[in-house]
Tab-separated table of N, CA and C in Angstrom:
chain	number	residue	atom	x	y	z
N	239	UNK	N	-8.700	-11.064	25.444
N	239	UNK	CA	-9.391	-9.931	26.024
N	239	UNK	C	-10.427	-10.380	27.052
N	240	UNK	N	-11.496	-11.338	26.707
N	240	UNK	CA	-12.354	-11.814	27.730
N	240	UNK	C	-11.419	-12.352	28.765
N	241	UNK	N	-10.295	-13.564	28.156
N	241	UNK	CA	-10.175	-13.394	29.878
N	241	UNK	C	-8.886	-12.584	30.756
N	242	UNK	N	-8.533	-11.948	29.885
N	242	UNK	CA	-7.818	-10.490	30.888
N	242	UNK	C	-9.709	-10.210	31.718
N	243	UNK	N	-10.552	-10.053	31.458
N	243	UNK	CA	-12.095	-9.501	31.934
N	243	UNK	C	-12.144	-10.302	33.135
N	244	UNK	N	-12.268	-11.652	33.119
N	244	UNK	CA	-12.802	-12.869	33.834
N	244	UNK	C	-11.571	-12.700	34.647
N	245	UNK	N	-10.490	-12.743	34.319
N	245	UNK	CA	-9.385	-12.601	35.556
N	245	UNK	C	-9.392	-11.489	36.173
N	246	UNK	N	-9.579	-10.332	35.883
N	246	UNK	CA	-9.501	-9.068	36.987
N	246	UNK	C	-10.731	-9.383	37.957
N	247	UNK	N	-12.047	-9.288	37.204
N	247	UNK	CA	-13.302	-9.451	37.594
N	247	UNK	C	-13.026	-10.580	38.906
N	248	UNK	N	-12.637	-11.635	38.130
N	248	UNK	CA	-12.858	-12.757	39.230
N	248	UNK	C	-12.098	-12.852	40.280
N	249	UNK	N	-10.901	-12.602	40.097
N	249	UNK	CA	-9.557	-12.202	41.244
N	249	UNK	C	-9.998	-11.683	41.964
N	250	UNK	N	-11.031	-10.102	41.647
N	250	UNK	CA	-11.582	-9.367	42.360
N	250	UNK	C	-12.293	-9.695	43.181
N	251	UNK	N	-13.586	-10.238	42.683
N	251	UNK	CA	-14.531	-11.063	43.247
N	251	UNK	C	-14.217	-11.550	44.601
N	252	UNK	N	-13.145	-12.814	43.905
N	252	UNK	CA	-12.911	-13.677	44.769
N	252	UNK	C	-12.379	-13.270	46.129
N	253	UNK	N	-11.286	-12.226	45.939
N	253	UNK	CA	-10.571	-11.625	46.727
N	253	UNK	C	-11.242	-10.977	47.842
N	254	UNK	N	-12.125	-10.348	47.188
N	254	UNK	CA	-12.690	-9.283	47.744
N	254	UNK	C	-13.556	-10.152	49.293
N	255	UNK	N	-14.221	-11.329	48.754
N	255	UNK	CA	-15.397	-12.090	49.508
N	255	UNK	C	-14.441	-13.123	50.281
N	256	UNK	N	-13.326	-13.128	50.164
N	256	UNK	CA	-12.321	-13.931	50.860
N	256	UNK	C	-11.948	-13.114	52.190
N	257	UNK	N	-11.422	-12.182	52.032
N	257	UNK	CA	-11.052	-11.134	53.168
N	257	UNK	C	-11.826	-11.127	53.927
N	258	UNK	N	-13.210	-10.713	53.703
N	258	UNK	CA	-14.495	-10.243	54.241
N	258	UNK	C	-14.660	-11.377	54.929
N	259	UNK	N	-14.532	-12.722	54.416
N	259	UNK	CA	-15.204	-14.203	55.326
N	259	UNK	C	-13.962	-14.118	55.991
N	260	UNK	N	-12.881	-14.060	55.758
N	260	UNK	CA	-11.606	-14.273	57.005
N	260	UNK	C	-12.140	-13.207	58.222
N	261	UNK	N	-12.491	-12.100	57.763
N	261	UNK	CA	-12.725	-11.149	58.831
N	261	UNK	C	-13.779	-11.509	59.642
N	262	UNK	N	-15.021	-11.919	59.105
N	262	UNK	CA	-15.615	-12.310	59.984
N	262	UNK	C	-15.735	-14.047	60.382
N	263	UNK	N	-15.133	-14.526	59.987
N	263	UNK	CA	-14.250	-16.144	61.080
N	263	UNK	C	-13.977	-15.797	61.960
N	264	UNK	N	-12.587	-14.021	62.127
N	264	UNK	CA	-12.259	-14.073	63.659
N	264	UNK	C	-13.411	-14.491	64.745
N	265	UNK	N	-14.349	-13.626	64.038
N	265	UNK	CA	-15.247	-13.380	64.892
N	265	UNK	C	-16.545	-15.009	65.666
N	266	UNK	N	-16.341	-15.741	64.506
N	266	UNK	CA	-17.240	-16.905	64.745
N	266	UNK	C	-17.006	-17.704	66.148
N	267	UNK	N	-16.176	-17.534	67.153
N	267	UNK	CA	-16.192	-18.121	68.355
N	267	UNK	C	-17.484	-17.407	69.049
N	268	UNK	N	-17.611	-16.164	69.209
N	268	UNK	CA	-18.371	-15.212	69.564
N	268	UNK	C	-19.854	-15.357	68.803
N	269	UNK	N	-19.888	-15.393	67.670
N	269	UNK	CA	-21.498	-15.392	66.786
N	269	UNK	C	-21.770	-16.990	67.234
N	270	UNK	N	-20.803	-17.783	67.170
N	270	UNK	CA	-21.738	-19.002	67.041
N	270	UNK	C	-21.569	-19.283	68.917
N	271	UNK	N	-21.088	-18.883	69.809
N	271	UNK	CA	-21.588	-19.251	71.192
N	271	UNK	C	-20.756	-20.260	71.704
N	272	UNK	N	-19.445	-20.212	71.080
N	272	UNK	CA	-18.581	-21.302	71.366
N	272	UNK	C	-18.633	-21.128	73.027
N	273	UNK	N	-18.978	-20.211	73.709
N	273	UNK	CA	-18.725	-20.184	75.055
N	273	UNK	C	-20.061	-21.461	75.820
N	274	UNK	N	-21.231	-20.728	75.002
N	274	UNK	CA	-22.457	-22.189	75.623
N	274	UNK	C	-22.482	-23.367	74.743
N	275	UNK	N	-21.654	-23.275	73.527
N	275	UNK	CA	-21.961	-24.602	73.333
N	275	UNK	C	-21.002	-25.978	73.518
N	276	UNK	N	-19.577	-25.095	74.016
N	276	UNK	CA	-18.136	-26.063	74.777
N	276	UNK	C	-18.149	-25.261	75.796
N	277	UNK	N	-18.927	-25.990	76.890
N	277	UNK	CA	-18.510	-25.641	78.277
N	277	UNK	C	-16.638	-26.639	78.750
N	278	UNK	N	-16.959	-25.679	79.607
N	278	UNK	CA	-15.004	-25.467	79.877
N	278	UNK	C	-14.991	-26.547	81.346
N	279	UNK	N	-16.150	-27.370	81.946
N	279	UNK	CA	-16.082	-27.816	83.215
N	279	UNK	C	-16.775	-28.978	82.878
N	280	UNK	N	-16.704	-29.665	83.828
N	280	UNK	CA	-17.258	-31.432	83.617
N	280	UNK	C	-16.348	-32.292	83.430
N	281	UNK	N	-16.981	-33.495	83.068
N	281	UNK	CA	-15.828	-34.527	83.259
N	281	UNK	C	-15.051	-34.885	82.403
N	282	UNK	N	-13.726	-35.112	82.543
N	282	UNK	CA	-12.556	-35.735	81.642
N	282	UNK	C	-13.041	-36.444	80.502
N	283	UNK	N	-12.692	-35.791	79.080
N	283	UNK	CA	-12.772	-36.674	78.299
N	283	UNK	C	-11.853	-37.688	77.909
N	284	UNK	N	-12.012	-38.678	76.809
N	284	UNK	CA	-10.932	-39.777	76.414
N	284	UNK	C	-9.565	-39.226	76.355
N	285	UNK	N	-8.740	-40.328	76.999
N	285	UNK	CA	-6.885	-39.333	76.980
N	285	UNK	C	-7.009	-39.229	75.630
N	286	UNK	N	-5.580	-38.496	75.097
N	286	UNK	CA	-5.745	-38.257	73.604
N	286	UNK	C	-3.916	-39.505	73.604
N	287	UNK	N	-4.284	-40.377	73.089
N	287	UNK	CA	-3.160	-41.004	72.703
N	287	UNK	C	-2.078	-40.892	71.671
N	288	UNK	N	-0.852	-40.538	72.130
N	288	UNK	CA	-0.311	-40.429	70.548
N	288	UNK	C	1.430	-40.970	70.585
N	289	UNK	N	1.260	-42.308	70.045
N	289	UNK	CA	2.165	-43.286	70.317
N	289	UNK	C	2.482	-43.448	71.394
N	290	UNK	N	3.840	-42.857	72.279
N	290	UNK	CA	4.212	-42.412	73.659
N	290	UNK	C	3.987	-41.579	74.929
N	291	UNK	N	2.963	-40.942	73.920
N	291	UNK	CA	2.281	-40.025	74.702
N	291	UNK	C	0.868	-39.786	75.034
N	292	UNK	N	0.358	-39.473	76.642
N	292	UNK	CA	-1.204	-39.679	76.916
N	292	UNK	C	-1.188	-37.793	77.156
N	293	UNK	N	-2.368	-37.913	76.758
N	293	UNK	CA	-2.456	-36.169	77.132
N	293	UNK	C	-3.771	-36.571	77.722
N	294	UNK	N	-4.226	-36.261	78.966
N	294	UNK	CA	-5.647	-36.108	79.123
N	294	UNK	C	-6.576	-34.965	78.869
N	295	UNK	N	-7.056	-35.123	78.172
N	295	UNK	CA	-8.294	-34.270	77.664
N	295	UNK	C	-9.077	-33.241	78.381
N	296	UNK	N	-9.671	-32.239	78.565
N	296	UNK	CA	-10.689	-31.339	79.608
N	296	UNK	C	-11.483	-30.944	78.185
N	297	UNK	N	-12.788	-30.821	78.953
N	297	UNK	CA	-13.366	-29.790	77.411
N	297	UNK	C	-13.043	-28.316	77.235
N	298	UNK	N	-12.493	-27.926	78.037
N	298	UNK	CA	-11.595	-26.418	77.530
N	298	UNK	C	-10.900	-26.869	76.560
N	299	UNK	N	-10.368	-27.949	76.412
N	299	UNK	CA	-8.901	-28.183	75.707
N	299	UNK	C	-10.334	-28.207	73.712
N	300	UNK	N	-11.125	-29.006	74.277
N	300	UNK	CA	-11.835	-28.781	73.277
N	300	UNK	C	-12.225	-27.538	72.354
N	301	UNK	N	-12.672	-26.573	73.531
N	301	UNK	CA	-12.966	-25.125	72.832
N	301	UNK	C	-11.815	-24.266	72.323
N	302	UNK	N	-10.676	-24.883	73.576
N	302	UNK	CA	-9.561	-24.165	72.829
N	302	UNK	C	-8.911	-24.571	71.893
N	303	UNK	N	-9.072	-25.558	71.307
N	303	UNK	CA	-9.035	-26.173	69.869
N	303	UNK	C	-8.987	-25.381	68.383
N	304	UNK	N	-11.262	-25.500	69.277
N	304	UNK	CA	-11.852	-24.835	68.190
N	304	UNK	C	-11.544	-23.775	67.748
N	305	UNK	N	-11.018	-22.774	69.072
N	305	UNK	CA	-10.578	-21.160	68.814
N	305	UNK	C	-9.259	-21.309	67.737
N	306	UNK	N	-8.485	-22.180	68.409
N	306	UNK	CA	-7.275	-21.871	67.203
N	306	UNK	C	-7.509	-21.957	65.826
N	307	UNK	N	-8.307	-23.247	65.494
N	307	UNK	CA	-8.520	-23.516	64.339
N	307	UNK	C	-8.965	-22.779	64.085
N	308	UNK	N	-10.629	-21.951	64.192
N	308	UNK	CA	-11.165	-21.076	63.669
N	308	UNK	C	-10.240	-20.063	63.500
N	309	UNK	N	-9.142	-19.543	64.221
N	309	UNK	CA	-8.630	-18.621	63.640
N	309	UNK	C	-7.348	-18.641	62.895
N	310	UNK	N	-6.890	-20.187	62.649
N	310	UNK	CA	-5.972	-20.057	61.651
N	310	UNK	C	-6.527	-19.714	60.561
N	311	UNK	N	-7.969	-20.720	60.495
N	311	UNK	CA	-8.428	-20.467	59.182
N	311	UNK	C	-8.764	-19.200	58.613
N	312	UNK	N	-9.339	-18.020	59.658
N	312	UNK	CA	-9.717	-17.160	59.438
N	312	UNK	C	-8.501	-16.147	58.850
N	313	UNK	N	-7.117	-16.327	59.462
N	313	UNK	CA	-5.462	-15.745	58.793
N	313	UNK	C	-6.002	-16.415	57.347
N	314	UNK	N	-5.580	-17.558	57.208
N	314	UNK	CA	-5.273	-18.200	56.121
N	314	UNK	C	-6.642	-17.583	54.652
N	315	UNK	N	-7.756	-17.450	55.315
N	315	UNK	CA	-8.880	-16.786	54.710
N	315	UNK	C	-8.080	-15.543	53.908
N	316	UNK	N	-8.122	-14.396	54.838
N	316	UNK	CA	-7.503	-13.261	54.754
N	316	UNK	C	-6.328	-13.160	53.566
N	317	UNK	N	-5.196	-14.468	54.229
N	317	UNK	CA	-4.214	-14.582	52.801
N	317	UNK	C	-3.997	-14.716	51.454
N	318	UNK	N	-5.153	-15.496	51.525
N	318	UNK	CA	-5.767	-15.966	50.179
N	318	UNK	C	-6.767	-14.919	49.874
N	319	UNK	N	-7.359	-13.810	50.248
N	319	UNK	CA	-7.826	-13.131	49.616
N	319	UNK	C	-7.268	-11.871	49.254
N	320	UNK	N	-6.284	-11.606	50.139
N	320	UNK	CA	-5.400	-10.766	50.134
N	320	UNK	C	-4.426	-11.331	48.574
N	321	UNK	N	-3.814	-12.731	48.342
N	321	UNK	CA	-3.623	-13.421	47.120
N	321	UNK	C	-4.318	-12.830	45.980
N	322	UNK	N	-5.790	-13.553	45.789
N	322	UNK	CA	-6.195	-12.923	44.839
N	322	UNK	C	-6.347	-11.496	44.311
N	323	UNK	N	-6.298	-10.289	45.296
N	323	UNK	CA	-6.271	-9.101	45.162
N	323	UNK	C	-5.357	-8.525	44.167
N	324	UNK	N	-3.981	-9.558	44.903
N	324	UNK	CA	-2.906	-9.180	44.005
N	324	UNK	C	-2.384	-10.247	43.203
N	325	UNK	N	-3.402	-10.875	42.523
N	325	UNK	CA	-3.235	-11.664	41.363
N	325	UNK	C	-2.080	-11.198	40.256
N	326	UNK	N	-2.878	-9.728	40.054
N	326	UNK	CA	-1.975	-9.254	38.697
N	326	UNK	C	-0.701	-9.398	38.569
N	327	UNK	N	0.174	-9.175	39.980
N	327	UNK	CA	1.454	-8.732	40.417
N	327	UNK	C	2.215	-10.937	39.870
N	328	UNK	N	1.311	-11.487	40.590
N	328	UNK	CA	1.887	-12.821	40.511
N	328	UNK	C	2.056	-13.475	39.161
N	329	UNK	N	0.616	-13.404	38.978
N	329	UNK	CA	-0.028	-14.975	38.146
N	329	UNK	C	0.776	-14.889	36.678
N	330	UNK	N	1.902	-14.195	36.368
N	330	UNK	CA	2.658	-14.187	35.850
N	330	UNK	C	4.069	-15.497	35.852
N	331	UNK	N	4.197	-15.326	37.401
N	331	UNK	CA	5.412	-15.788	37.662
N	331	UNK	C	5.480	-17.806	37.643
N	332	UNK	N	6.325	-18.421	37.804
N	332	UNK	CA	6.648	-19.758	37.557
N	332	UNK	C	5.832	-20.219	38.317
N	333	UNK	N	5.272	-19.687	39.689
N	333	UNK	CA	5.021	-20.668	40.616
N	333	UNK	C	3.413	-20.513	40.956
N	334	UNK	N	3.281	-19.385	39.813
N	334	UNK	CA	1.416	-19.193	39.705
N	334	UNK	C	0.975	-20.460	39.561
N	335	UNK	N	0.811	-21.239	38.461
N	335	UNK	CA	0.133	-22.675	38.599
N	335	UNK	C	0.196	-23.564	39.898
N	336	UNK	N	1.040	-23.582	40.576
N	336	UNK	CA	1.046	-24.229	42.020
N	336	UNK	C	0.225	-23.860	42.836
N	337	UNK	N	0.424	-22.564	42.997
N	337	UNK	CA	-0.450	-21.807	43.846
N	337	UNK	C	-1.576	-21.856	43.851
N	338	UNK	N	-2.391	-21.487	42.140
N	338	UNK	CA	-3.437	-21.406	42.234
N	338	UNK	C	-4.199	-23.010	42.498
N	339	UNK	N	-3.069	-24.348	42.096
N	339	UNK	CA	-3.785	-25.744	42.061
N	339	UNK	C	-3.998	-25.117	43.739
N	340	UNK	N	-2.981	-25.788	44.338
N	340	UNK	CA	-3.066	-25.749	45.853
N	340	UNK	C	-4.106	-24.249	46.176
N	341	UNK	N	-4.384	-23.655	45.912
N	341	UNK	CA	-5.770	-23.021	46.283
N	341	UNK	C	-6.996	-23.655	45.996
N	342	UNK	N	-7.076	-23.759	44.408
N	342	UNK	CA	-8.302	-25.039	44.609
N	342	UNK	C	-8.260	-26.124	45.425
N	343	UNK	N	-7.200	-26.840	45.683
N	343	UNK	CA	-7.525	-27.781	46.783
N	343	UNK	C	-8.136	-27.318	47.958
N	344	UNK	N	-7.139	-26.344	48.472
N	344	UNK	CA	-7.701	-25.479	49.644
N	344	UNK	C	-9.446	-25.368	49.733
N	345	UNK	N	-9.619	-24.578	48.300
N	345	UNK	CA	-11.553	-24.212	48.546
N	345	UNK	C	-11.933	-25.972	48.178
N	346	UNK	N	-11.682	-26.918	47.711
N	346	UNK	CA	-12.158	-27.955	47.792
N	346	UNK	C	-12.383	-29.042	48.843
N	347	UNK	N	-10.915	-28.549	49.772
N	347	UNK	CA	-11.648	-29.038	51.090
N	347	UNK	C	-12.334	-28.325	51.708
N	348	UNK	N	-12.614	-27.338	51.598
N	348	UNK	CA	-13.445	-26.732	52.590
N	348	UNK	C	-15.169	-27.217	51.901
N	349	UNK	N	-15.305	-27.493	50.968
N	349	UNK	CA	-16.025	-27.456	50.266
N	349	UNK	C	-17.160	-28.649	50.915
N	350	UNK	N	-15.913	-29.414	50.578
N	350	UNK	CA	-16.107	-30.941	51.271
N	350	UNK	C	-16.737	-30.611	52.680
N	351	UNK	N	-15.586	-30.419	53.320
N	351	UNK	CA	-16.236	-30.285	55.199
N	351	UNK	C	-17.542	-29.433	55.542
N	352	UNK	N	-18.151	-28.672	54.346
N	352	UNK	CA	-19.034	-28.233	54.813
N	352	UNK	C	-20.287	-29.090	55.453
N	353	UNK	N	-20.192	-30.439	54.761
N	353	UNK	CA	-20.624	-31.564	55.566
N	353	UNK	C	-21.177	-31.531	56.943
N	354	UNK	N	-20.004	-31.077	57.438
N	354	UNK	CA	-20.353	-31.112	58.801
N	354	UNK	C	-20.954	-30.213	59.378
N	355	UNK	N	-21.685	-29.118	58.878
N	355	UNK	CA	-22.514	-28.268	59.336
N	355	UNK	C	-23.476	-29.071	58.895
N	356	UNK	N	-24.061	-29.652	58.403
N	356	UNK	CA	-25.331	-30.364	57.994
N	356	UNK	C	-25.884	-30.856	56.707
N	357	UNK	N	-26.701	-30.283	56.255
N	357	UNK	CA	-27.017	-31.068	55.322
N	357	UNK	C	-28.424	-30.032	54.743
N	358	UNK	N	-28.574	-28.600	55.152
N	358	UNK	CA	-29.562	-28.093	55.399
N	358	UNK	C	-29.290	-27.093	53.644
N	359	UNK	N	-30.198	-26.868	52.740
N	359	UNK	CA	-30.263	-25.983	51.677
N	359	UNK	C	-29.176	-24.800	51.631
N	360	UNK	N	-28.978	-23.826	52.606
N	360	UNK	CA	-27.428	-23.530	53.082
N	360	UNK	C	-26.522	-23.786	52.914
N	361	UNK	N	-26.311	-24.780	53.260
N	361	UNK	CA	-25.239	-25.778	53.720
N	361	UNK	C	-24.386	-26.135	52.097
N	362	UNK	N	-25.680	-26.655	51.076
N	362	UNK	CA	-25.488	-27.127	49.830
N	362	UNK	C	-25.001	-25.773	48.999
N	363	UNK	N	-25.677	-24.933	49.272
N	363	UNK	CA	-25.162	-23.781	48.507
N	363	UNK	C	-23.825	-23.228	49.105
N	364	UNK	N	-23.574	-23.289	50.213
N	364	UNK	CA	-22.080	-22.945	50.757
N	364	UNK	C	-21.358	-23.638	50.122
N	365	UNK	N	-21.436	-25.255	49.960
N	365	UNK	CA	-20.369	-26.448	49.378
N	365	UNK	C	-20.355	-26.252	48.026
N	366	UNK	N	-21.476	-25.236	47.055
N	366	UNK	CA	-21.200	-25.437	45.822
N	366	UNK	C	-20.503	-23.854	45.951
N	367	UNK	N	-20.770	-22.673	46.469
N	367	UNK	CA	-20.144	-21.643	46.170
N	367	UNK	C	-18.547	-22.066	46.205
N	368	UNK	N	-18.218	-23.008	47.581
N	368	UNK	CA	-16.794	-22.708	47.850
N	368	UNK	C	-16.019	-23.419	46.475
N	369	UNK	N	-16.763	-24.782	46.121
N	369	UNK	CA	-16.751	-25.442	45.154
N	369	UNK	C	-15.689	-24.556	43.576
N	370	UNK	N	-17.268	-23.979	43.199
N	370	UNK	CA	-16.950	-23.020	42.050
N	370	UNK	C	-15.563	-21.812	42.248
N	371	UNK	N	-15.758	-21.372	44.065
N	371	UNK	CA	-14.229	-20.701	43.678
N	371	UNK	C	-12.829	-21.745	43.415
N	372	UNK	N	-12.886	-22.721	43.834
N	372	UNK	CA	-11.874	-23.768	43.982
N	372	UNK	C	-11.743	-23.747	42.232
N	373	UNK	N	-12.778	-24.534	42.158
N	373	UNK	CA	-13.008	-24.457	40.125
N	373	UNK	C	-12.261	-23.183	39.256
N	374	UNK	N	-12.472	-21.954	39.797
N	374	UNK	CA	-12.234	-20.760	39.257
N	374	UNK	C	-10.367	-20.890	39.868
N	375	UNK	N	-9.862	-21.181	40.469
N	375	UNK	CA	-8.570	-21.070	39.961
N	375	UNK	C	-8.147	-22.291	39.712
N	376	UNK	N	-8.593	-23.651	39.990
N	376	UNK	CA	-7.833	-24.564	38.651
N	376	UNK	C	-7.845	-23.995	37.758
N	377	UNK	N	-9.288	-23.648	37.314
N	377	UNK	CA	-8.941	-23.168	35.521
N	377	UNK	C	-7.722	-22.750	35.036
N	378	UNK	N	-7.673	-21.469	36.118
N	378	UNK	CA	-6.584	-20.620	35.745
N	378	UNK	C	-5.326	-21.338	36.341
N	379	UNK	N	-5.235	-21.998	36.680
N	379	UNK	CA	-3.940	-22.862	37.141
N	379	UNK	C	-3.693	-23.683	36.220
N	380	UNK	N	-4.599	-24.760	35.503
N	380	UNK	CA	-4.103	-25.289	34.653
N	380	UNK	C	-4.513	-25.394	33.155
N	381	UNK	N	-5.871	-24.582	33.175
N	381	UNK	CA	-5.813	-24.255	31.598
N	381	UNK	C	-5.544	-23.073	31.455
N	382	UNK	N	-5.868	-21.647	32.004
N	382	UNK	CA	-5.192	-20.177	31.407
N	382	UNK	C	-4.147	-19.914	31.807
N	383	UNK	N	-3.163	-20.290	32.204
N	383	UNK	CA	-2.168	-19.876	32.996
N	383	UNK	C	-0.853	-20.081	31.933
N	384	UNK	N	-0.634	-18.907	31.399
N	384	UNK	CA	0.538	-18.509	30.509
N	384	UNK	C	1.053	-19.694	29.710
């Protein structure tokens, strides 16, 4: 009974604050100033080498990087919260434990890279929130899970 509780609750939770951060990721090129802080002009950076191939670098190529990434992640956000929403429908099936490991990995790297925003009281509480959701479906991946 408690954790039929802890699983709706937390699915919910989780779900719910997953969507919401994917939704606003689209948006983080724009809030954080990716326009002044990767200018698109100046000089050539290092080619990008890759075995046979030289690509030379511009810092557009930089920002436009950043844009993709930020917004895969921000899909991939969305999916996974859109996932947990509909926990109930799945976490039944064979391939729930996979899923949910490979989701904790997922919030565990992110967890990790928060690193690279700094090192600032923030920062620590972002790496332990993402942390604890990562935590919250191992559990259920490999100790509650049918």
């Amino acid at each position: 009974m408690m954790v039929d509780i802890v699983r709706v609750v937390g699915f919910g939770v989780c779900g719910v604050f997953t969507v919401v951060l994917g939704l606003v990721h689209f948006a983080m090129p724009r809030l954080l100033d990716f326009d002044g802080a990767i200018p698109t002009d100046g000089e050539p950076l290092r080619p990008l080498s890759l075995l046979v191939v030289t690509y030379q670098t511009k810092q557009s190529d930089v920002r436009g990087i950043a844009q993709i990434m930020n917004h895969a992640v921000s899909y991939v956000l969305v999916t996974i919260g859109v996932l947990d929403l509909l926990a109930g429908e799945w976490l039944g099936e064979w391939f729930a434990p996979y899923l949910l490991v490979w989701l904790a990995i997922w919030w565990f790297l992110r967890a990790a890279t928060q690193r690279h925003m700094g090192s600032r009281p923030g920062d620590w509480l972002v790496a332990v929130g993402f942390t604890a959701i990562g935590v919250f479906h191992l559990v259920f991946g490999v100790v509650v899970w049918p």
